[in-house]
mmCIF file of C-alpha atoms in Angstrom:
data_model
loop_
_atom_site.group_PDB
_atom_site.id
_atom_site.type_symbol
_atom_site.label_atom_id
_atom_site.label_comp_id
_atom_site.label_asym_id
_atom_site.label_seq_id
_atom_site.Cartn_x
_atom_site.Cartn_y
_atom_site.Cartn_z
ATOM 1 C CA MET A 1 -27.157 8.104 40.990
ATOM 2 C CA ILE A 2 -24.952 7.594 44.035
ATOM 3 C CA ILE A 3 -21.805 8.078 41.973
ATOM 4 C CA ALA A 4 -23.232 11.200 40.313
ATOM 5 C CA LYS A 5 -24.045 12.773 43.691
ATOM 6 C CA MET A 6 -20.645 11.826 45.112
ATOM 7 C CA ASN A 7 -18.822 13.268 42.082
ATOM 8 C CA ASN A 8 -20.837 16.468 42.422
ATOM 9 C CA MET A 9 -19.900 16.781 46.103
ATOM 10 C CA ILE A 10 -16.210 16.196 45.342
ATOM 11 C CA HIS A 11 -16.379 18.699 42.458
ATOM 12 C CA ASN A 12 -17.762 21.251 44.925
ATOM 13 C CA LEU A 13 -14.698 20.723 47.137
ATOM 14 C CA VAL A 14 -12.440 21.538 44.191
ATOM 15 C CA GLU A 15 -14.530 24.631 43.445
ATOM 16 C CA GLN A 16 -14.197 25.669 47.097
ATOM 17 C CA LYS A 17 -10.423 25.645 46.626
ATOM 18 C CA ASP A 18 -9.837 22.546 48.752
ATOM 19 C CA ILE A 19 -7.401 21.447 46.032
ATOM 20 C CA LYS A 20 -4.880 24.045 44.846
ATOM 21 C CA GLU A 21 -2.756 23.799 41.706
ATOM 22 C CA THR A 22 0.269 26.038 41.118
ATOM 23 C CA VAL A 23 2.187 26.246 37.837
ATOM 24 C CA LEU A 24 5.861 25.888 38.772
ATOM 25 C CA PHE A 25 7.386 25.679 35.287
ATOM 26 C CA GLU A 26 5.869 26.546 31.924
ATOM 27 C CA SER A 27 8.829 27.115 29.602
ATOM 28 C CA LYS A 28 8.912 24.100 27.311
ATOM 29 C CA THR A 29 12.343 22.469 27.201
ATOM 30 C CA SER A 30 13.958 21.072 24.099
ATOM 31 C CA VAL A 31 13.790 17.326 23.483
ATOM 32 C CA GLY A 32 16.436 15.527 25.510
ATOM 33 C CA TYR A 33 17.192 12.880 28.089
ATOM 34 C CA GLU A 34 18.271 15.157 30.948
ATOM 35 C CA HIS A 35 16.621 18.455 31.876
ATOM 36 C CA ASN A 36 17.835 20.971 34.445
ATOM 37 C CA VAL A 37 14.840 23.146 35.300
ATOM 38 C CA THR A 38 14.345 26.035 37.693
ATOM 39 C CA LEU A 39 10.893 26.177 39.271
ATOM 40 C CA SER A 40 9.075 29.196 40.681
ATOM 41 C CA GLU A 41 8.692 27.511 44.114
ATOM 42 C CA ASP A 42 10.279 24.674 46.091
ATOM 43 C CA PRO A 43 8.583 21.524 44.698
ATOM 44 C CA SER A 44 9.029 19.582 47.947
ATOM 45 C CA THR A 45 6.383 21.793 49.603
ATOM 46 C CA PHE A 46 3.649 20.292 47.389
ATOM 47 C CA ALA A 47 1.708 17.076 47.963
ATOM 48 C CA TYR A 48 2.669 15.913 44.464
ATOM 49 C CA LEU A 49 3.719 17.220 41.051
ATOM 50 C CA ILE A 50 2.086 16.810 37.658
ATOM 51 C CA ILE A 51 4.736 16.789 34.935
ATOM 52 C CA LEU A 52 3.501 17.250 31.359
ATOM 53 C CA VAL A 53 5.871 15.884 28.717
ATOM 54 C CA THR A 54 5.901 15.553 24.941
ATOM 55 C CA SER A 55 7.542 12.440 23.543
ATOM 56 C CA GLY A 56 10.490 12.937 21.240
ATOM 57 C CA SER A 57 9.477 10.768 18.305
ATOM 58 C CA SER A 58 5.678 10.596 18.271
ATOM 59 C CA ASN A 59 5.046 14.130 19.612
ATOM 60 C CA SER A 60 2.291 12.796 21.836
ATOM 61 C CA SER A 61 1.665 14.524 25.160
ATOM 62 C CA ARG A 62 1.670 12.558 28.405
ATOM 63 C CA MET A 63 0.971 13.324 32.041
ATOM 64 C CA CYS A 64 3.291 11.930 34.705
ATOM 65 C CA TYR A 65 3.242 12.293 38.474
ATOM 66 C CA ALA A 66 5.967 12.722 41.080
ATOM 67 C CA LYS A 67 5.733 12.571 44.867
ATOM 68 C CA LYS A 68 8.456 13.088 47.440
ATOM 69 C CA HIS A 69 8.613 10.685 50.374
ATOM 70 C CA GLY A 70 11.447 11.410 52.774
ATOM 71 C CA ASP A 71 14.412 12.380 50.598
ATOM 72 C CA VAL A 72 13.345 10.320 47.575
ATOM 73 C CA TRP A 73 11.158 11.380 44.639
ATOM 74 C CA TYR A 74 8.891 8.644 43.284
ATOM 75 C CA THR A 75 7.421 8.913 39.780
ATOM 76 C CA ASN A 76 5.081 7.019 37.520
ATOM 77 C CA SER A 77 5.341 6.422 33.818
ATOM 78 C CA SER A 78 2.334 6.680 31.557
ATOM 79 C CA PRO A 79 2.274 3.836 29.018
ATOM 80 C CA THR A 80 0.255 4.325 25.872
ATOM 81 C CA ASP A 81 0.028 1.675 23.159
ATOM 82 C CA TYR A 82 3.487 0.130 22.892
ATOM 83 C CA ARG A 83 5.262 3.321 23.981
ATOM 84 C CA ASN A 84 6.305 4.084 27.510
ATOM 85 C CA ILE A 85 7.533 7.342 29.002
ATOM 86 C CA TYR A 86 10.289 6.983 31.571
ATOM 87 C CA ILE A 87 10.617 9.898 33.967
ATOM 88 C CA ALA A 88 12.790 10.201 37.063
ATOM 89 C CA ILE A 89 13.798 13.054 39.336
ATOM 90 C CA GLY A 90 17.596 12.878 39.339
ATOM 91 C CA SER A 91 18.045 15.478 42.060
ATOM 92 C CA GLN A 92 16.315 18.457 43.647
ATOM 93 C CA SER A 93 17.747 21.336 45.650
ATOM 94 C CA GLY A 94 15.486 24.281 46.478
ATOM 95 C CA THR A 95 13.853 25.333 43.225
ATOM 96 C CA SER A 96 16.296 23.450 40.965
ATOM 97 C CA MET A 97 15.504 19.981 39.646
ATOM 98 C CA LYS A 98 17.256 17.547 37.348
ATOM 99 C CA ILE A 99 14.663 15.424 35.529
ATOM 100 C CA ASN A 100 15.562 12.459 33.329
ATOM 101 C CA THR A 101 13.142 11.446 30.567
ATOM 102 C CA ALA A 102 12.967 8.901 27.768
ATOM 103 C CA GLU A 103 10.348 7.527 25.419
ATOM 104 C CA TRP A 104 10.816 3.795 24.963
ATOM 105 C CA VAL A 105 9.578 2.675 21.546
ATOM 106 C CA SER A 106 10.933 -0.852 21.955
ATOM 107 C CA LYS A 107 13.412 -2.544 24.272
ATOM 108 C CA SER A 108 16.287 -1.368 22.062
ATOM 109 C CA LEU A 109 15.043 2.020 20.783
ATOM 110 C CA ASN A 110 14.345 5.172 22.770
ATOM 111 C CA TYR A 111 14.177 8.946 22.336
ATOM 112 C CA GLY A 112 14.345 11.913 24.663
ATOM 113 C CA CYS A 113 11.301 13.960 25.661
ATOM 114 C CA ALA A 114 10.483 17.625 26.178
ATOM 115 C CA ILE A 115 9.057 18.876 29.465
ATOM 116 C CA ASP A 116 6.095 21.166 28.738
ATOM 117 C CA SER A 117 5.179 22.243 32.263
ATOM 118 C CA ILE A 118 5.300 21.233 35.914
ATOM 119 C CA ILE A 119 2.334 21.814 38.229
ATOM 120 C CA GLY A 120 2.449 21.558 42.016
ATOM 121 C CA VAL A 121 -0.716 20.252 43.699
ATOM 122 C CA ASN A 122 -1.714 20.795 47.331
ATOM 123 C CA ARG A 123 -4.853 20.474 49.356
ATOM 124 C CA GLY A 124 -5.977 23.937 50.321
ATOM 125 C CA GLY A 125 -8.306 22.902 53.121
ATOM 126 C CA SER A 126 -8.608 20.188 55.670
ATOM 127 C CA LEU A 127 -10.145 17.363 53.635
ATOM 128 C CA THR A 128 -9.182 13.990 55.094
ATOM 129 C CA LEU A 129 -9.992 10.423 54.156
ATOM 130 C CA SER A 130 -12.713 10.344 56.818
ATOM 131 C CA ASP A 131 -14.233 13.475 55.223
ATOM 132 C CA LEU A 132 -14.325 11.644 51.897
ATOM 133 C CA VAL A 133 -16.035 8.660 53.544
ATOM 134 C CA GLU A 134 -18.668 11.046 54.944
ATOM 135 C CA ILE A 135 -19.287 12.416 51.429
ATOM 136 C CA VAL A 136 -19.900 8.875 50.162
ATOM 137 C CA LYS A 137 -22.257 8.165 53.100
ATOM 138 C CA LYS A 138 -24.245 11.361 52.419
ATOM 139 C CA ALA A 139 -24.524 10.478 48.722
ATOM 140 C CA VAL A 140 -25.808 6.985 49.565
ATOM 141 C CA VAL A 141 -28.299 8.220 52.175
ATOM 142 C CA SER A 142 -29.671 10.949 49.889
ATOM 143 C CA CYS A 143 -30.465 8.389 47.182
#
């Protein structure tokens, strides 16, 4: 019950536009290892990026994340079964990005990937960690 109330309160924050998503790129690239993409806005102005990719051999779709800290972009890979998607931001200048991708099938076999879209995510309001703690407290007290 507590978790249900807390999830409802957090969902309301999303509905109130406290979290804003902006599509920065939606022209699917061809399958490859290196992609030079031009985005609609400067990606470094967003809290983080969601990068949707399609693997080159299995055609499965994956969701990867990228976050800029200082001058360096950090990314995650999304492993599924025995396959692993490698994604790295090679460089970024203004709205231009070079993104490297690969789908590792085994330690000696890999394929390129296609980038389906890139979404920038920002907080639209002033939600802080202490605000989130208050939401949890309210959910607990109301139960």
